[in-house]
mmCIF file of C-alpha atoms and ligand atoms in Angstrom:
data_model
loop_
_atom_site.group_PDB
_atom_site.id
_atom_site.type_symbol
_atom_site.label_atom_id
_atom_site.label_comp_id
_atom_site.label_asym_id
_atom_site.label_seq_id
_atom_site.Cartn_x
_atom_site.Cartn_y
_atom_site.Cartn_z
ATOM 1 C CA UNK Q 1 76.607 120.970 91.466
ATOM 2 C CA UNK Q 2 79.544 117.972 91.182
ATOM 3 C CA UNK Q 3 81.485 118.266 87.955
ATOM 4 C CA UNK Q 4 79.870 115.329 86.439
ATOM 5 C CA UNK Q 5 76.518 117.647 86.839
ATOM 6 C CA UNK Q 6 78.568 120.851 85.430
ATOM 7 C CA UNK Q 7 79.287 118.689 82.134
ATOM 8 C CA UNK Q 8 76.217 117.138 81.286
ATOM 9 C CA UNK Q 9 74.799 120.782 81.907
ATOM 10 C CA UNK Q 10 76.797 121.501 79.412
ATOM 11 C CA UNK Q 11 76.778 119.052 77.080
ATOM 12 C CA UNK Q 12 72.957 119.982 77.168
ATOM 13 C CA UNK Q 13 73.476 123.455 76.416
ATOM 14 C CA UNK Q 14 75.240 122.711 73.342
ATOM 15 C CA UNK Q 15 72.624 121.390 71.276
ATOM 16 C CA UNK Q 16 71.585 125.503 71.177
ATOM 17 C CA UNK Q 17 74.322 125.695 68.742
ATOM 18 C CA UNK Q 18 73.577 122.939 66.751
ATOM 19 C CA UNK Q 19 70.821 122.729 63.815
ATOM 20 C CA UNK Q 20 68.929 119.823 63.126
ATOM 21 C CA UNK Q 21 70.044 118.244 59.506
ATOM 22 C CA UNK Q 22 73.722 119.467 59.624
ATOM 23 C CA UNK Q 23 76.852 117.157 59.625
ATOM 24 C CA UNK Q 24 78.560 118.321 62.635
ATOM 25 C CA UNK Q 25 82.198 117.398 64.114
ATOM 26 C CA UNK Q 26 82.387 115.866 67.460
ATOM 27 C CA UNK Q 27 84.838 115.840 69.885
ATOM 28 C CA UNK Q 28 86.478 113.309 72.539
ATOM 29 C CA UNK Q 29 86.279 113.055 76.574
ATOM 30 C CA UNK Q 30 83.643 112.799 79.506
ATOM 31 C CA UNK Q 31 82.293 116.042 78.590
ATOM 32 C CA UNK Q 32 81.827 115.333 75.025
ATOM 33 C CA UNK Q 33 80.297 112.004 75.733
ATOM 34 C CA UNK Q 34 77.516 114.025 77.721
ATOM 35 C CA UNK Q 35 77.105 115.988 74.422
ATOM 36 C CA UNK Q 36 76.472 113.148 72.542
ATOM 37 C CA UNK Q 37 74.194 111.120 75.036
ATOM 38 C CA UNK Q 38 72.356 115.004 74.461
ATOM 39 C CA UNK Q 39 72.711 114.784 70.707
ATOM 40 C CA UNK Q 40 70.563 111.622 70.494
ATOM 41 C CA UNK Q 41 67.376 112.947 72.516
ATOM 42 C CA UNK Q 42 67.386 115.842 69.713
ATOM 43 C CA UNK Q 43 64.462 115.645 67.737
ATOM 44 C CA UNK Q 44 64.422 116.616 64.246
ATOM 45 C CA UNK Q 45 68.054 114.970 64.682
ATOM 46 C CA UNK Q 46 71.708 115.318 63.258
ATOM 47 C CA UNK Q 47 72.237 113.836 59.610
ATOM 48 C CA UNK Q 48 75.702 112.547 61.066
ATOM 49 C CA UNK Q 49 78.796 113.695 62.315
ATOM 50 C CA UNK Q 50 82.277 113.618 62.031
ATOM 51 C CA UNK Q 51 83.841 111.715 64.830
ATOM 52 C CA UNK Q 52 87.744 112.774 66.756
ATOM 53 C CA UNK Q 53 88.422 108.797 67.815
ATOM 54 C CA UNK Q 54 87.194 105.761 68.145
ATOM 55 C CA UNK Q 55 85.771 105.782 71.295
ATOM 56 C CA UNK Q 56 83.811 108.776 70.273
ATOM 57 C CA UNK Q 57 82.663 107.129 67.102
ATOM 58 C CA UNK Q 58 81.040 103.695 68.957
ATOM 59 C CA UNK Q 59 78.876 106.206 70.855
ATOM 60 C CA UNK Q 60 77.820 107.962 68.370
ATOM 61 C CA UNK Q 61 77.121 104.786 66.482
ATOM 62 C CA UNK Q 62 75.632 103.167 69.648
ATOM 63 C CA UNK Q 63 72.651 106.131 69.302
ATOM 64 C CA UNK Q 64 72.643 105.167 65.521
ATOM 65 C CA UNK Q 65 74.199 108.753 64.531
ATOM 66 C CA UNK Q 66 75.570 108.232 61.046
ATOM 67 C CA UNK Q 67 79.580 108.873 61.564
ATOM 68 C CA UNK Q 68 81.159 110.158 58.446
ATOM 69 C CA UNK Q 69 84.715 109.807 57.060
ATOM 70 C CA UNK Q 70 86.432 112.799 57.035
ATOM 71 C CA UNK Q 71 87.574 113.325 53.593
ATOM 72 C CA UNK Q 72 84.300 112.946 52.495
ATOM 73 C CA UNK Q 73 83.404 116.518 54.224
ATOM 74 C CA UNK Q 74 84.681 119.933 53.159
ATOM 75 C CA UNK Q 75 83.206 121.970 56.007
ATOM 76 C CA UNK Q 76 81.339 121.820 59.420
ATOM 77 C CA UNK Q 77 79.292 124.268 60.169
ATOM 78 C CA UNK Q 78 80.615 123.796 63.969
ATOM 79 C CA UNK Q 79 82.512 121.111 65.871
ATOM 80 C CA UNK Q 80 82.028 120.436 69.985
ATOM 81 C CA UNK Q 81 84.526 119.608 72.061
ATOM 82 C CA UNK Q 82 86.192 119.502 75.902
ATOM 83 C CA UNK Q 83 89.114 121.003 76.813
ATOM 84 C CA UNK Q 84 91.951 120.381 79.469
ATOM 85 C CA UNK Q 85 92.597 124.010 79.632
ATOM 86 C CA UNK Q 86 91.058 127.048 78.354
ATOM 87 C CA UNK Q 87 92.615 130.443 78.747
ATOM 88 C CA UNK Q 88 90.766 134.212 78.194
ATOM 89 C CA UNK Q 89 91.486 134.269 74.519
ATOM 90 C CA UNK Q 90 89.711 130.756 74.023
ATOM 91 C CA UNK Q 91 93.349 129.172 73.191
ATOM 92 C CA UNK Q 92 93.087 125.535 74.745
ATOM 93 C CA UNK Q 93 95.117 122.523 76.052
ATOM 94 C CA UNK Q 94 93.306 119.176 74.803
ATOM 95 C CA UNK Q 95 94.787 116.000 74.322
ATOM 96 C CA UNK Q 96 94.257 114.584 78.107
ATOM 97 C CA UNK Q 97 91.904 112.169 76.472
ATOM 98 C CA UNK Q 98 95.022 111.394 73.695
ATOM 99 C CA UNK Q 99 92.539 111.936 70.629
ATOM 100 C CA UNK Q 100 94.504 115.707 70.272
ATOM 101 C CA UNK Q 101 95.447 115.367 66.526
ATOM 102 C CA UNK Q 102 92.105 113.444 65.138
ATOM 103 C CA UNK Q 103 90.512 116.572 67.283
ATOM 104 C CA UNK Q 104 92.539 119.297 65.641
ATOM 105 C CA UNK Q 105 91.820 117.740 61.942
ATOM 106 C CA UNK Q 106 87.921 118.236 62.483
ATOM 107 C CA UNK Q 107 88.344 121.361 64.351
ATOM 108 C CA UNK Q 108 90.236 122.510 61.081
ATOM 109 C CA UNK Q 109 87.116 121.832 58.651
ATOM 110 C CA UNK Q 110 84.625 123.700 61.359
ATOM 111 C CA UNK Q 111 83.239 126.854 61.192
ATOM 112 C CA UNK Q 112 83.266 127.203 64.758
ATOM 113 C CA UNK Q 113 84.731 125.851 67.734
ATOM 114 C CA UNK Q 114 82.025 125.653 70.765
ATOM 115 C CA UNK Q 115 84.184 124.455 73.712
ATOM 116 C CA UNK Q 116 82.282 122.751 76.742
ATOM 117 C CA UNK Q 117 83.471 122.781 79.740
ATOM 118 C CA UNK Q 118 83.612 122.830 83.905
ATOM 119 C CA UNK Q 119 85.090 125.677 85.248
ATOM 120 C CA UNK Q 120 87.616 124.282 86.717
ATOM 121 C CA UNK Q 121 89.155 123.911 82.917
ATOM 122 C CA UNK Q 122 89.120 128.072 82.958
ATOM 123 C CA UNK Q 123 93.164 129.170 83.634
ATOM 124 C CA UNK Q 124 94.658 132.769 83.581
ATOM 125 C CA UNK Q 125 97.572 130.777 81.781
ATOM 126 C CA UNK Q 126 97.983 127.746 80.194
ATOM 127 C CA UNK Q 127 100.318 124.902 81.471
ATOM 128 C CA UNK Q 128 99.635 123.873 84.579
ATOM 129 C CA UNK Q 129 98.129 121.066 82.813
ATOM 130 C CA UNK Q 130 100.758 118.473 81.373
ATOM 131 C CA UNK Q 131 101.037 119.506 77.444
ATOM 132 C CA UNK Q 132 100.282 116.490 75.620
ATOM 133 C CA UNK Q 133 102.255 116.198 72.612
ATOM 134 C CA UNK Q 134 102.260 113.388 69.925
ATOM 135 C CA UNK Q 135 104.806 111.782 68.276
ATOM 136 C CA UNK Q 136 105.590 109.206 65.916
ATOM 137 C CA UNK Q 137 107.441 106.400 68.313
ATOM 138 C CA UNK Q 138 110.785 106.785 66.924
ATOM 139 C CA UNK Q 139 111.001 110.453 67.458
ATOM 140 C CA UNK Q 140 109.893 110.374 70.913
ATOM 141 C CA UNK Q 141 113.296 110.601 72.978
ATOM 142 C CA UNK Q 142 114.876 113.670 70.543
ATOM 143 C CA UNK Q 143 111.105 115.065 71.398
ATOM 144 C CA UNK Q 144 111.764 114.606 74.957
ATOM 145 C CA UNK Q 145 115.514 116.213 74.581
ATOM 146 C CA UNK Q 146 113.783 119.625 72.568
ATOM 147 C CA UNK Q 147 110.631 120.124 75.433
ATOM 148 C CA UNK Q 148 113.941 119.479 78.104
ATOM 149 C CA UNK Q 149 115.962 122.483 75.973
ATOM 150 C CA UNK Q 150 112.180 124.629 76.371
ATOM 151 C CA UNK Q 151 111.858 124.428 80.449
ATOM 152 C CA UNK Q 152 109.529 121.809 80.116
ATOM 153 C CA UNK Q 153 109.719 117.886 81.900
ATOM 154 C CA UNK Q 154 107.968 115.534 79.415
ATOM 155 C CA UNK Q 155 106.758 112.184 81.020
ATOM 156 C CA UNK Q 156 106.190 109.596 78.207
ATOM 157 C CA UNK Q 157 102.903 108.408 78.937
ATOM 158 C CA UNK Q 158 102.256 104.756 79.748
ATOM 159 C CA UNK Q 159 100.612 102.405 78.072
ATOM 160 C CA UNK Q 160 99.050 104.590 75.390
ATOM 161 C CA UNK Q 161 99.183 104.012 71.713
ATOM 162 C CA UNK Q 162 96.896 107.175 69.837
ATOM 163 C CA UNK Q 163 93.889 105.943 67.383
ATOM 164 C CA UNK Q 164 97.285 106.805 64.943
ATOM 165 C CA UNK Q 165 99.460 104.487 66.290
ATOM 166 C CA UNK Q 166 101.538 107.383 68.168
ATOM 167 C CA UNK Q 167 102.768 107.712 71.545
ATOM 168 C CA UNK Q 168 102.053 110.421 74.044
ATOM 169 C CA UNK Q 169 104.711 113.391 75.986
ATOM 170 C CA UNK Q 170 103.002 114.739 78.770
ATOM 171 C CA UNK Q 171 105.120 118.036 79.874
ATOM 172 C CA UNK Q 172 104.832 119.928 82.676
ATOM 173 C CA UNK Q 173 106.337 123.123 83.709
ATOM 174 C CA UNK Q 174 105.799 125.113 80.768
ATOM 175 C CA UNK Q 175 103.905 128.948 81.382
ATOM 176 C CA UNK Q 176 102.607 129.100 77.809
ATOM 177 C CA UNK Q 177 102.577 132.880 77.443
ATOM 178 C CA UNK Q 178 102.008 132.955 73.566
ATOM 179 C CA UNK Q 179 100.084 129.938 72.866
ATOM 180 C CA UNK Q 180 100.665 130.450 68.946
ATOM 181 C CA UNK Q 181 103.778 130.847 69.025
ATOM 182 C CA UNK Q 182 104.554 127.786 70.788
ATOM 183 C CA UNK Q 183 101.861 125.935 69.118
ATOM 184 C CA UNK Q 184 104.081 126.693 66.079
ATOM 185 C CA UNK Q 185 107.342 126.061 67.211
ATOM 186 C CA UNK Q 186 106.383 122.650 68.436
ATOM 187 C CA UNK Q 187 104.718 121.793 65.524
ATOM 188 C CA UNK Q 188 107.672 121.987 63.081
ATOM 189 C CA UNK Q 189 109.820 119.599 65.122
ATOM 190 C CA UNK Q 190 110.593 116.385 63.186
ATOM 191 C CA UNK Q 191 108.602 113.401 64.955
ATOM 192 C CA UNK Q 192 106.155 115.523 66.459
ATOM 193 C CA UNK Q 193 102.641 114.605 65.216
ATOM 194 C CA UNK Q 194 100.680 117.138 66.583
ATOM 195 C CA UNK Q 195 100.929 119.780 69.989
ATOM 196 C CA UNK Q 196 98.068 119.321 72.274
ATOM 197 C CA UNK Q 197 98.025 123.232 71.998
ATOM 198 C CA UNK Q 198 95.229 124.813 70.431
ATOM 199 C CA UNK Q 199 95.561 128.550 69.452
ATOM 200 C CA UNK Q 200 95.166 128.527 65.173
ATOM 201 C CA UNK Q 201 92.063 126.246 66.183
ATOM 202 C CA UNK Q 202 90.725 128.080 69.486
ATOM 203 C CA UNK Q 203 87.530 128.175 70.443
ATOM 204 C CA UNK Q 204 84.865 130.618 69.060
ATOM 205 C CA UNK Q 205 82.806 130.046 72.289
ATOM 206 C CA UNK Q 206 83.074 128.479 75.283
ATOM 207 C CA UNK Q 207 80.140 127.154 77.383
ATOM 208 C CA UNK Q 208 81.106 126.930 80.817
ATOM 209 C CA UNK Q 209 79.184 124.872 83.643
ATOM 210 C CA UNK Q 210 79.694 126.723 87.018
ATOM 211 C CA UNK Q 211 77.690 126.720 90.151
ATOM 212 C CA UNK Q 212 75.293 129.544 88.946
ATOM 213 C CA UNK Q 213 74.219 127.813 85.640
ATOM 214 C CA UNK Q 214 76.037 128.179 82.110
ATOM 215 C CA UNK Q 215 78.485 131.294 81.706
ATOM 216 C CA UNK Q 216 78.942 131.922 77.608
ATOM 217 C CA UNK Q 217 82.498 132.983 76.976
ATOM 218 C CA UNK Q 218 83.202 133.801 73.199
ATOM 219 C CA UNK Q 219 86.324 134.698 71.587
ATOM 220 C CA UNK Q 220 85.891 137.289 68.431
ATOM 221 C CA UNK Q 221 88.049 137.250 65.268
HETATM 222 C C1 5RP W 301 90.561 114.641 74.325
HETATM 223 C C2 5RP W 301 90.306 115.990 74.701
HETATM 224 C C3 5RP W 301 89.536 116.288 76.072
HETATM 225 O O1 5RP W 301 88.508 117.152 75.364
HETATM 226 C C4 5RP W 301 89.743 116.921 77.060
HETATM 227 O O2 5RP W 301 90.566 115.713 77.531
HETATM 228 C C5 5RP W 301 89.200 116.973 78.114
HETATM 229 O O3 5RP W 301 87.929 115.971 78.556
HETATM 230 P P1 5RP W 301 86.843 115.437 79.130
HETATM 231 O O4 5RP W 301 85.741 116.556 79.026
HETATM 232 O O5 5RP W 301 86.721 113.903 79.833
HETATM 233 O O6 5RP W 301 87.168 116.413 80.893
HETATM 234 O O7 5RP W 301 91.168 116.695 74.766
HETATM 235 O O8 5RP W 301 91.850 114.707 73.794
#
């Protein structure tokens, strides 16, 4: 199976974690696009979705799935999203699609985070994928200096403005041994909107697409 087939496989497998008639959280990216397309085939349907990006909103609406304002929803039973990397504890790097801030907001109101990913995303230590950091544009240079002091090599993602009007720094060279601590450290710097480490909002379960089929990894606690 190629990577696209693995993404479609886990996109369909995530339906087993969705209750018809509920409102769910929906992430962003090519794997999530497969999930949204699978959602459209579900009968009975979900009541609606809270979306993590304008792109996902557009796709959900194209399938006739109602999209609700995040502020109108107190709790979601489940949030389904992809990842750029996921480790043995369910900690993730996200933001390859520049939607990290809204993704973290929607994940924060969900009881369970169902990560859908192909097996190339599974790592022992986070940090091979360049870590995205969304910043307020006027803070980009200072946040970049701080990231260099941590040992990273930040590069401004060219031509990208997030749905929130932010810019993205992609940081190479960080070995993220303690994801919770690094998330807390970077998030407190002035001008950082969100760091793409999802440790506080880590996955509850990961549906990993492998050549042998869908492998379910659970991360209790
Ligand atoms: C977007 C994300 C995506 O979940 C992540 O980039 C994975 O994307 P894909 O499913 O296309 O590989 O964090 O901001």
